[in-house]
Amino acid sequence: MAPTAPSSSSAPSKRTKPPRRLTMRRKPPSLNKSKAQTVSDFIKNKVKIFEVAAKSTGAGKKNASRGVYPQLEEALLVWLSAMIAKKILVSGDILKQKAEVFALQMNMKDFKFKKMCGESGAVDDSIVAEYRDGKLQSAVGMLAESWKAVTQETLRNCFRHAGYTLDAKTAVSPQVDSVCDELPSADVAFDDLRAAGLSIPAGITFEGFAGADKDLKLCAELTDDEIIRQVTEDSDDSDTENEEPAPTQPTSSELTRALMTLSSVYRGNMTLTEIEADMIVGKRNAVQKKIRDFFAPKC
């Protein structure tokens, strides 16, 4: 039986090479091939080109991913962060209710809370409880048993691989695992503190002494009005910072002086396109100084 020719589908696919970046060595030859009119058009339409590039790449979209109600979302984030810091559980219904309260206080009449992603297909609580009791508990148990199975020799080898070794003189023969020395009791610790000069009343226990500042509030809690005021003030400040001064239009006298300056440098029959091309060539031939040139000894 004659061998059959391999099908076209079995032929190896050609991988396309990624485009090469234009290096500084290859830029001047490429620019020399460009026409003066093309470079002039780029210069004239510089503002439009930059605007299109900024819109396409997202360079000027600082708040592009913000929602319809950015101030409300920021206020809700501040409130949620405070609840998480106090270890208070917040459900989706509570978050929705708080968002509606903020919207009412901020005069957002057309606000509508969107259903959270994945809420319709939420997992049953019994499944979550079973997963935590079974999977997580078994994983923690296996991890604990693994650490218990680690021997002294294994730990010694780990330290030796890390560079922590002992000399033959200071090396100690391996000892059998023993229970650590017990820490002094609370009464002994209190006696040591009193002996050091610290006045501790006799009726105070160690638990009361250690947890004296447990319920102390380190900072004041923000109210809803303070959160809304903070969000609106930050938004006003950011809007003011993003405002750029509009470019001033040159006057007729300034344009006349500029034309006279160009006429004194270039000959009279040169057009603006030729003048722009000459300026580009001059910038291209300019040599950038090195930092050591500024610190060279003066002759």
PDB file of N, CA and C in Angstrom, residues 190-283:
ATOM      1  N   PHE A 190       3.249  39.782  88.822  1.00  0.00           N
ATOM      2  CA  PHE A 190       2.804  40.978  89.533  1.00  0.00           C
ATOM      3  C   PHE A 190       3.792  41.362  90.626  1.00  0.00           C
ATOM      4  N   ASP A 191       4.331  40.369  91.326  1.00  0.00           N
ATOM      5  CA  ASP A 191       5.311  40.668  92.372  1.00  0.00           C
ATOM      6  C   ASP A 191       6.566  41.301  91.781  1.00  0.00           C
ATOM      7  N   ASP A 192       6.982  40.826  90.610  1.00  0.00           N
ATOM      8  CA  ASP A 192       8.155  41.416  89.963  1.00  0.00           C
ATOM      9  C   ASP A 192       7.883  42.859  89.552  1.00  0.00           C
ATOM     10  N   LEU A 193       6.672  43.132  89.043  1.00  0.00           N
ATOM     11  CA  LEU A 193       6.331  44.504  88.657  1.00  0.00           C
ATOM     12  C   LEU A 193       6.272  45.421  89.879  1.00  0.00           C
ATOM     13  N   ARG A 194       5.713  44.935  90.971  1.00  0.00           N
ATOM     14  CA  ARG A 194       5.667  45.753  92.189  1.00  0.00           C
ATOM     15  C   ARG A 194       7.069  45.985  92.736  1.00  0.00           C
ATOM     16  N   ALA A 195       7.925  44.951  92.645  1.00  0.00           N
ATOM     17  CA  ALA A 195       9.301  45.122  93.114  1.00  0.00           C
ATOM     18  C   ALA A 195      10.060  46.121  92.262  1.00  0.00           C
ATOM     19  N   ALA A 196       9.674  46.245  90.976  1.00  0.00           N
ATOM     20  CA  ALA A 196      10.335  47.208  90.098  1.00  0.00           C
ATOM     21  C   ALA A 196       9.852  48.628  90.320  1.00  0.00           C
ATOM     22  N   GLY A 197       8.855  48.831  91.199  1.00  0.00           N
ATOM     23  CA  GLY A 197       8.388  50.182  91.495  1.00  0.00           C
ATOM     24  C   GLY A 197       7.059  50.541  90.884  1.00  0.00           C
ATOM     25  N   LEU A 198       6.395  49.602  90.207  1.00  0.00           N
ATOM     26  CA  LEU A 198       5.104  49.885  89.582  1.00  0.00           C
ATOM     27  C   LEU A 198       4.010  49.640  90.606  1.00  0.00           C
ATOM     28  N   SER A 199       3.187  50.674  90.824  1.00  0.00           N
ATOM     29  CA  SER A 199       2.124  50.576  91.828  1.00  0.00           C
ATOM     30  C   SER A 199       0.911  49.885  91.227  1.00  0.00           C
ATOM     31  N   ILE A 200       0.639  48.663  91.649  1.00  0.00           N
ATOM     32  CA  ILE A 200      -0.501  47.882  91.174  1.00  0.00           C
ATOM     33  C   ILE A 200      -1.371  47.560  92.379  1.00  0.00           C
ATOM     34  N   PRO A 201      -2.637  47.971  92.364  1.00  0.00           N
ATOM     35  CA  PRO A 201      -3.513  47.648  93.505  1.00  0.00           C
ATOM     36  C   PRO A 201      -3.641  46.150  93.697  1.00  0.00           C
ATOM     37  N   ALA A 202      -3.926  45.776  94.924  1.00  0.00           N
ATOM     38  CA  ALA A 202      -3.986  44.347  95.249  1.00  0.00           C
ATOM     39  C   ALA A 202      -5.208  43.670  94.656  1.00  0.00           C
ATOM     40  N   GLY A 203      -6.290  44.406  94.405  1.00  0.00           N
ATOM     41  CA  GLY A 203      -7.512  43.787  93.909  1.00  0.00           C
ATOM     42  C   GLY A 203      -7.541  43.551  92.413  1.00  0.00           C
ATOM     43  N   ILE A 204      -6.499  43.950  91.691  1.00  0.00           N
ATOM     44  CA  ILE A 204      -6.480  43.808  90.230  1.00  0.00           C
ATOM     45  C   ILE A 204      -5.856  42.464  89.867  1.00  0.00           C
ATOM     46  N   THR A 205      -6.536  41.756  88.980  1.00  0.00           N
ATOM     47  CA  THR A 205      -6.015  40.481  88.489  1.00  0.00           C
ATOM     48  C   THR A 205      -5.182  40.707  87.230  1.00  0.00           C
ATOM     49  N   PHE A 206      -4.512  39.623  86.818  1.00  0.00           N
ATOM     50  CA  PHE A 206      -3.677  39.734  85.620  1.00  0.00           C
ATOM     51  C   PHE A 206      -4.526  39.953  84.368  1.00  0.00           C
ATOM     52  N   GLU A 207      -5.698  39.289  84.291  1.00  0.00           N
ATOM     53  CA  GLU A 207      -6.562  39.490  83.129  1.00  0.00           C
ATOM     54  C   GLU A 207      -7.069  40.925  83.054  1.00  0.00           C
ATOM     55  N   GLY A 208      -7.430  41.485  84.199  1.00  0.00           N
ATOM     56  CA  GLY A 208      -7.879  42.875  84.207  1.00  0.00           C
ATOM     57  C   GLY A 208      -6.770  43.849  83.868  1.00  0.00           C
ATOM     58  N   PHE A 209      -5.541  43.536  84.318  1.00  0.00           N
ATOM     59  CA  PHE A 209      -4.408  44.407  84.007  1.00  0.00           C
ATOM     60  C   PHE A 209      -4.052  44.344  82.525  1.00  0.00           C
ATOM     61  N   ALA A 210      -4.083  43.126  81.945  1.00  0.00           N
ATOM     62  CA  ALA A 210      -3.720  42.981  80.535  1.00  0.00           C
ATOM     63  C   ALA A 210      -4.783  43.554  79.609  1.00  0.00           C
ATOM     64  N   GLY A 211      -6.063  43.474  79.994  1.00  0.00           N
ATOM     65  CA  GLY A 211      -7.128  43.982  79.129  1.00  0.00           C
ATOM     66  C   GLY A 211      -7.690  45.302  79.582  1.00  0.00           C
ATOM     67  N   ALA A 212      -6.868  46.143  80.221  1.00  0.00           N
ATOM     68  CA  ALA A 212      -7.371  47.430  80.703  1.00  0.00           C
ATOM     69  C   ALA A 212      -7.756  48.354  79.560  1.00  0.00           C
ATOM     70  N   ASP A 213      -7.033  48.303  78.449  1.00  0.00           N
ATOM     71  CA  ASP A 213      -7.318  49.190  77.314  1.00  0.00           C
ATOM     72  C   ASP A 213      -8.004  48.449  76.173  1.00  0.00           C
ATOM     73  N   LYS A 214      -8.658  47.321  76.472  1.00  0.00           N
ATOM     74  CA  LYS A 214      -9.278  46.543  75.396  1.00  0.00           C
ATOM     75  C   LYS A 214     -10.454  47.288  74.777  1.00  0.00           C
ATOM     76  N   ASP A 215     -11.269  47.928  75.610  1.00  0.00           N
ATOM     77  CA  ASP A 215     -12.455  48.633  75.121  1.00  0.00           C
ATOM     78  C   ASP A 215     -12.201  50.115  74.870  1.00  0.00           C
ATOM     79  N   LEU A 216     -10.950  50.522  74.866  1.00  0.00           N
ATOM     80  CA  LEU A 216     -10.635  51.934  74.648  1.00  0.00           C
ATOM     81  C   LEU A 216     -10.778  52.274  73.172  1.00  0.00           C
ATOM     82  N   LYS A 217     -11.515  53.317  72.861  1.00  0.00           N
ATOM     83  CA  LYS A 217     -11.713  53.761  71.483  1.00  0.00           C
ATOM     84  C   LYS A 217     -10.534  54.630  71.064  1.00  0.00           C
ATOM     85  N   LEU A 218      -9.825  54.167  70.060  1.00  0.00           N
ATOM     86  CA  LEU A 218      -8.642  54.897  69.600  1.00  0.00           C
ATOM     87  C   LEU A 218      -9.007  56.099  68.750  1.00  0.00           C
ATOM     88  N   CYS A 219     -10.128  56.058  68.056  1.00  0.00           N
ATOM     89  CA  CYS A 219     -10.554  57.187  67.228  1.00  0.00           C
ATOM     90  C   CYS A 219     -12.072  57.253  67.237  1.00  0.00           C
ATOM     91  N   ALA A 220     -12.585  58.431  66.985  1.00  0.00           N
ATOM     92  CA  ALA A 220     -14.029  58.632  66.996  1.00  0.00           C
ATOM     93  C   ALA A 220     -14.664  57.982  65.776  1.00  0.00           C
ATOM     94  N   GLU A 221     -15.857  57.438  65.957  1.00  0.00           N
ATOM     95  CA  GLU A 221     -16.567  56.822  64.851  1.00  0.00           C
ATOM     96  C   GLU A 221     -17.217  57.897  63.983  1.00  0.00           C
ATOM     97  N   LEU A 222     -17.142  57.702  62.674  1.00  0.00           N
ATOM     98  CA  LEU A 222     -17.716  58.660  61.738  1.00  0.00           C
ATOM     99  C   LEU A 222     -19.213  58.419  61.613  1.00  0.00           C
ATOM    100  N   THR A 223     -19.969  59.498  61.676  1.00  0.00           N
ATOM    101  CA  THR A 223     -21.403  59.410  61.434  1.00  0.00           C
ATOM    102  C   THR A 223     -21.667  59.442  59.933  1.00  0.00           C
ATOM    103  N   ASP A 224     -22.928  59.206  59.563  1.00  0.00           N
ATOM    104  CA  ASP A 224     -23.281  59.222  58.144  1.00  0.00           C
ATOM    105  C   ASP A 224     -23.066  60.598  57.537  1.00  0.00           C
ATOM    106  N   ASP A 225     -23.421  61.646  58.285  1.00  0.00           N
ATOM    107  CA  ASP A 225     -23.232  63.009  57.767  1.00  0.00           C
ATOM    108  C   ASP A 225     -21.754  63.324  57.562  1.00  0.00           C
ATOM    109  N   GLU A 226     -20.899  62.871  58.480  1.00  0.00           N
ATOM    110  CA  GLU A 226     -19.464  63.118  58.330  1.00  0.00           C
ATOM    111  C   GLU A 226     -18.890  62.346  57.147  1.00  0.00           C
ATOM    112  N   ILE A 227     -19.374  61.128  56.917  1.00  0.00           N
ATOM    113  CA  ILE A 227     -18.900  60.354  55.762  1.00  0.00           C
ATOM    114  C   ILE A 227     -19.293  61.033  54.467  1.00  0.00           C
ATOM    115  N   ILE A 228     -20.551  61.500  54.374  1.00  0.00           N
ATOM    116  CA  ILE A 228     -21.013  62.176  53.159  1.00  0.00           C
ATOM    117  C   ILE A 228     -20.250  63.472  52.945  1.00  0.00           C
ATOM    118  N   ARG A 229     -20.004  64.233  54.029  1.00  0.00           N
ATOM    119  CA  ARG A 229     -19.251  65.481  53.900  1.00  0.00           C
ATOM    120  C   ARG A 229     -17.819  65.214  53.453  1.00  0.00           C
ATOM    121  N   GLN A 230     -17.209  64.162  53.970  1.00  0.00           N
ATOM    122  CA  GLN A 230     -15.843  63.826  53.568  1.00  0.00           C
ATOM    123  C   GLN A 230     -15.770  63.432  52.100  1.00  0.00           C
ATOM    124  N   VAL A 231     -16.749  62.677  51.631  1.00  0.00           N
ATOM    125  CA  VAL A 231     -16.752  62.233  50.239  1.00  0.00           C
ATOM    126  C   VAL A 231     -16.976  63.393  49.287  1.00  0.00           C
ATOM    127  N   THR A 232     -17.927  64.263  49.611  1.00  0.00           N
ATOM    128  CA  THR A 232     -18.210  65.396  48.720  1.00  0.00           C
ATOM    129  C   THR A 232     -17.063  66.385  48.685  1.00  0.00           C
ATOM    130  N   GLU A 233     -16.390  66.620  49.824  1.00  0.00           N
ATOM    131  CA  GLU A 233     -15.244  67.542  49.834  1.00  0.00           C
ATOM    132  C   GLU A 233     -14.086  66.985  49.029  1.00  0.00           C
ATOM    133  N   ASP A 234     -13.823  65.679  49.149  1.00  0.00           N
ATOM    134  CA  ASP A 234     -12.745  65.076  48.358  1.00  0.00           C
ATOM    135  C   ASP A 234     -13.046  65.150  46.873  1.00  0.00           C
ATOM    136  N   SER A 235     -14.325  64.982  46.506  1.00  0.00           N
ATOM    137  CA  SER A 235     -14.690  65.053  45.089  1.00  0.00           C
ATOM    138  C   SER A 235     -14.505  66.456  44.545  1.00  0.00           C
ATOM    139  N   ASP A 236     -14.875  67.475  45.346  1.00  0.00           N
ATOM    140  CA  ASP A 236     -14.703  68.855  44.891  1.00  0.00           C
ATOM    141  C   ASP A 236     -13.232  69.202  44.737  1.00  0.00           C
ATOM    142  N   ASP A 237     -12.392  68.722  45.676  1.00  0.00           N
ATOM    143  CA  ASP A 237     -10.956  69.009  45.581  1.00  0.00           C
ATOM    144  C   ASP A 237     -10.339  68.345  44.364  1.00  0.00           C
ATOM    145  N   SER A 238     -10.736  67.090  44.069  1.00  0.00           N
ATOM    146  CA  SER A 238     -10.174  66.399  42.908  1.00  0.00           C
ATOM    147  C   SER A 238     -10.603  67.061  41.616  1.00  0.00           C
ATOM    148  N   ASP A 239     -11.857  67.559  41.551  1.00  0.00           N
ATOM    149  CA  ASP A 239     -12.302  68.248  40.343  1.00  0.00           C
ATOM    150  C   ASP A 239     -11.525  69.532  40.132  1.00  0.00           C
ATOM    151  N   THR A 240     -11.208  70.229  41.224  1.00  0.00           N
ATOM    152  CA  THR A 240     -10.440  71.468  41.103  1.00  0.00           C
ATOM    153  C   THR A 240      -9.018  71.191  40.662  1.00  0.00           C
ATOM    154  N   GLU A 241      -8.418  70.079  41.163  1.00  0.00           N
ATOM    155  CA  GLU A 241      -7.045  69.761  40.780  1.00  0.00           C
ATOM    156  C   GLU A 241      -6.946  69.338  39.327  1.00  0.00           C
ATOM    157  N   ASN A 242      -7.987  68.679  38.798  1.00  0.00           N
ATOM    158  CA  ASN A 242      -7.939  68.188  37.422  1.00  0.00           C
ATOM    159  C   ASN A 242      -8.158  69.283  36.396  1.00  0.00           C
ATOM    160  N   GLU A 243      -8.657  70.436  36.825  1.00  0.00           N
ATOM    161  CA  GLU A 243      -8.893  71.515  35.881  1.00  0.00           C
ATOM    162  C   GLU A 243      -7.562  72.124  35.451  1.00  0.00           C
ATOM    163  N   GLU A 244      -7.318  72.157  34.162  1.00  0.00           N
ATOM    164  CA  GLU A 244      -6.099  72.723  33.605  1.00  0.00           C
ATOM    165  C   GLU A 244      -6.412  74.081  32.991  1.00  0.00           C
ATOM    166  N   PRO A 245      -5.518  75.036  33.161  1.00  0.00           N
ATOM    167  CA  PRO A 245      -5.774  76.356  32.569  1.00  0.00           C
ATOM    168  C   PRO A 245      -5.796  76.279  31.054  1.00  0.00           C
ATOM    169  N   ALA A 246      -6.762  76.970  30.466  1.00  0.00           N
ATOM    170  CA  ALA A 246      -6.892  76.962  29.014  1.00  0.00           C
ATOM    171  C   ALA A 246      -5.753  77.761  28.392  1.00  0.00           C
ATOM    172  N   PRO A 247      -5.202  77.291  27.265  1.00  0.00           N
ATOM    173  CA  PRO A 247      -4.110  78.033  26.623  1.00  0.00           C
ATOM    174  C   PRO A 247      -4.597  79.384  26.107  1.00  0.00           C
ATOM    175  N   THR A 248      -3.795  80.398  26.353  1.00  0.00           N
ATOM    176  CA  THR A 248      -4.154  81.755  25.920  1.00  0.00           C
ATOM    177  C   THR A 248      -3.846  81.926  24.433  1.00  0.00           C
ATOM    178  N   GLN A 249      -4.740  82.601  23.751  1.00  0.00           N
ATOM    179  CA  GLN A 249      -4.559  82.856  22.326  1.00  0.00           C
ATOM    180  C   GLN A 249      -3.608  84.034  22.131  1.00  0.00           C
ATOM    181  N   PRO A 250      -2.559  83.879  21.324  1.00  0.00           N
ATOM    182  CA  PRO A 250      -1.627  85.006  21.113  1.00  0.00           C
ATOM    183  C   PRO A 250      -2.321  86.164  20.407  1.00  0.00           C
ATOM    184  N   THR A 251      -1.904  87.350  20.756  1.00  0.00           N
ATOM    185  CA  THR A 251      -2.478  88.549  20.147  1.00  0.00           C
ATOM    186  C   THR A 251      -1.865  88.788  18.769  1.00  0.00           C
ATOM    187  N   SER A 252      -2.438  89.755  18.062  1.00  0.00           N
ATOM    188  CA  SER A 252      -1.940  90.070  16.715  1.00  0.00           C
ATOM    189  C   SER A 252      -0.522  90.617  16.761  1.00  0.00           C
ATOM    190  N   SER A 253      -0.223  91.420  17.776  1.00  0.00           N
ATOM    191  CA  SER A 253       1.133  91.966  17.885  1.00  0.00           C
ATOM    192  C   SER A 253       2.152  90.865  18.161  1.00  0.00           C
ATOM    193  N   GLU A 254       1.779  89.880  18.991  1.00  0.00           N
ATOM    194  CA  GLU A 254       2.695  88.776  19.265  1.00  0.00           C
ATOM    195  C   GLU A 254       2.925  87.932  18.019  1.00  0.00           C
ATOM    196  N   LEU A 255       1.873  87.712  17.225  1.00  0.00           N
ATOM    197  CA  LEU A 255       2.041  86.968  15.981  1.00  0.00           C
ATOM    198  C   LEU A 255       2.921  87.719  14.997  1.00  0.00           C
ATOM    199  N   THR A 256       2.762  89.034  14.945  1.00  0.00           N
ATOM    200  CA  THR A 256       3.584  89.834  14.032  1.00  0.00           C
ATOM    201  C   THR A 256       5.053  89.770  14.417  1.00  0.00           C
ATOM    202  N   ARG A 257       5.333  89.886  15.721  1.00  0.00           N
ATOM    203  CA  ARG A 257       6.726  89.811  16.170  1.00  0.00           C
ATOM    204  C   ARG A 257       7.311  88.425  15.903  1.00  0.00           C
ATOM    205  N   ALA A 258       6.496  87.379  16.063  1.00  0.00           N
ATOM    206  CA  ALA A 258       6.990  86.033  15.782  1.00  0.00           C
ATOM    207  C   ALA A 258       7.332  85.858  14.309  1.00  0.00           C
ATOM    208  N   LEU A 259       6.482  86.392  13.409  1.00  0.00           N
ATOM    209  CA  LEU A 259       6.763  86.300  11.977  1.00  0.00           C
ATOM    210  C   LEU A 259       8.003  87.095  11.600  1.00  0.00           C
ATOM    211  N   MET A 260       8.185  88.250  12.216  1.00  0.00           N
ATOM    212  CA  MET A 260       9.382  89.047  11.935  1.00  0.00           C
ATOM    213  C   MET A 260      10.641  88.321  12.404  1.00  0.00           C
ATOM    214  N   THR A 261      10.539  87.624  13.536  1.00  0.00           N
ATOM    215  CA  THR A 261      11.700  86.870  14.025  1.00  0.00           C
ATOM    216  C   THR A 261      12.045  85.727  13.085  1.00  0.00           C
ATOM    217  N   LEU A 262      11.027  85.015  12.590  1.00  0.00           N
ATOM    218  CA  LEU A 262      11.278  83.935  11.644  1.00  0.00           C
ATOM    219  C   LEU A 262      11.837  84.461  10.332  1.00  0.00           C
ATOM    220  N   SER A 263      11.347  85.607   9.876  1.00  0.00           N
ATOM    221  CA  SER A 263      11.834  86.178   8.618  1.00  0.00           C
ATOM    222  C   SER A 263      13.278  86.629   8.726  1.00  0.00           C
ATOM    223  N   SER A 264      13.688  87.080   9.916  1.00  0.00           N
ATOM    224  CA  SER A 264      15.073  87.518  10.087  1.00  0.00           C
ATOM    225  C   SER A 264      16.046  86.347  10.107  1.00  0.00           C
ATOM    226  N   VAL A 265      15.568  85.150  10.465  1.00  0.00           N
ATOM    227  CA  VAL A 265      16.439  83.978  10.529  1.00  0.00           C
ATOM    228  C   VAL A 265      16.442  83.220   9.211  1.00  0.00           C
ATOM    229  N   TYR A 266      15.260  83.006   8.625  1.00  0.00           N
ATOM    230  CA  TYR A 266      15.146  82.248   7.390  1.00  0.00           C
ATOM    231  C   TYR A 266      14.969  83.202   6.218  1.00  0.00           C
ATOM    232  N   ARG A 267      15.269  82.678   5.029  1.00  0.00           N
ATOM    233  CA  ARG A 267      15.147  83.505   3.838  1.00  0.00           C
ATOM    234  C   ARG A 267      13.672  83.701   3.498  1.00  0.00           C
ATOM    235  N   GLY A 268      13.408  84.701   2.691  1.00  0.00           N
ATOM    236  CA  GLY A 268      12.037  85.118   2.459  1.00  0.00           C
ATOM    237  C   GLY A 268      11.203  84.147   1.664  1.00  0.00           C
ATOM    238  N   ASN A 269      11.798  83.283   0.825  1.00  0.00           N
ATOM    239  CA  ASN A 269      11.006  82.391  -0.021  1.00  0.00           C
ATOM    240  C   ASN A 269      10.719  81.043   0.626  1.00  0.00           C
ATOM    241  N   MET A 270      11.035  80.878   1.901  1.00  0.00           N
ATOM    242  CA  MET A 270      10.759  79.618   2.594  1.00  0.00           C
ATOM    243  C   MET A 270       9.344  79.646   3.169  1.00  0.00           C
ATOM    244  N   THR A 271       8.653  78.522   3.032  1.00  0.00           N
ATOM    245  CA  THR A 271       7.306  78.404   3.571  1.00  0.00           C
ATOM    246  C   THR A 271       7.362  77.925   5.022  1.00  0.00           C
ATOM    247  N   LEU A 272       6.214  77.956   5.685  1.00  0.00           N
ATOM    248  CA  LEU A 272       6.164  77.491   7.068  1.00  0.00           C
ATOM    249  C   LEU A 272       6.475  75.995   7.171  1.00  0.00           C
ATOM    250  N   THR A 273       6.072  75.244   6.148  1.00  0.00           N
ATOM    251  CA  THR A 273       6.370  73.806   6.143  1.00  0.00           C
ATOM    252  C   THR A 273       7.871  73.556   6.099  1.00  0.00           C
ATOM    253  N   GLU A 274       8.583  74.317   5.278  1.00  0.00           N
ATOM    254  CA  GLU A 274      10.039  74.163   5.198  1.00  0.00           C
ATOM    255  C   GLU A 274      10.710  74.619   6.485  1.00  0.00           C
ATOM    256  N   ILE A 275      10.168  75.656   7.107  1.00  0.00           N
ATOM    257  CA  ILE A 275      10.746  76.124   8.377  1.00  0.00           C
ATOM    258  C   ILE A 275      10.575  75.056   9.460  1.00  0.00           C
ATOM    259  N   GLU A 276       9.387  74.424   9.520  1.00  0.00           N
ATOM    260  CA  GLU A 276       9.162  73.364  10.496  1.00  0.00           C
ATOM    261  C   GLU A 276      10.082  72.172  10.256  1.00  0.00           C
ATOM    262  N   ALA A 277      10.282  71.820   8.971  1.00  0.00           N
ATOM    263  CA  ALA A 277      11.178  70.705   8.661  1.00  0.00           C
ATOM    264  C   ALA A 277      12.606  71.019   9.078  1.00  0.00           C
ATOM    265  N   ASP A 278      13.041  72.263   8.878  1.00  0.00           N
ATOM    266  CA  ASP A 278      14.393  72.657   9.271  1.00  0.00           C
ATOM    267  C   ASP A 278      14.561  72.605  10.787  1.00  0.00           C
ATOM    268  N   MET A 279      13.532  73.008  11.517  1.00  0.00           N
ATOM    269  CA  MET A 279      13.605  72.952  12.978  1.00  0.00           C
ATOM    270  C   MET A 279      13.677  71.506  13.471  1.00  0.00           C
ATOM    271  N   ILE A 280      12.944  70.612  12.814  1.00  0.00           N
ATOM    272  CA  ILE A 280      12.983  69.198  13.209  1.00  0.00           C
ATOM    273  C   ILE A 280      14.359  68.605  12.960  1.00  0.00           C
ATOM    274  N   VAL A 281      14.973  68.956  11.830  1.00  0.00           N
ATOM    275  CA  VAL A 281      16.319  68.459  11.533  1.00  0.00           C
ATOM    276  C   VAL A 281      17.312  68.967  12.561  1.00  0.00           C
ATOM    277  N   GLY A 282      17.155  70.233  12.984  1.00  0.00           N
ATOM    278  CA  GLY A 282      18.058  70.769  13.996  1.00  0.00           C
ATOM    279  C   GLY A 282      17.930  70.057  15.328  1.00  0.00           C
ATOM    280  N   LYS A 283      16.709  69.740  15.713  1.00  0.00           N
ATOM    281  CA  LYS A 283      16.517  69.008  16.962  1.00  0.00           C
ATOM    282  C   LYS A 283      17.048  67.584  16.858  1.00  0.00           C
TER     283      LYS A 283
END
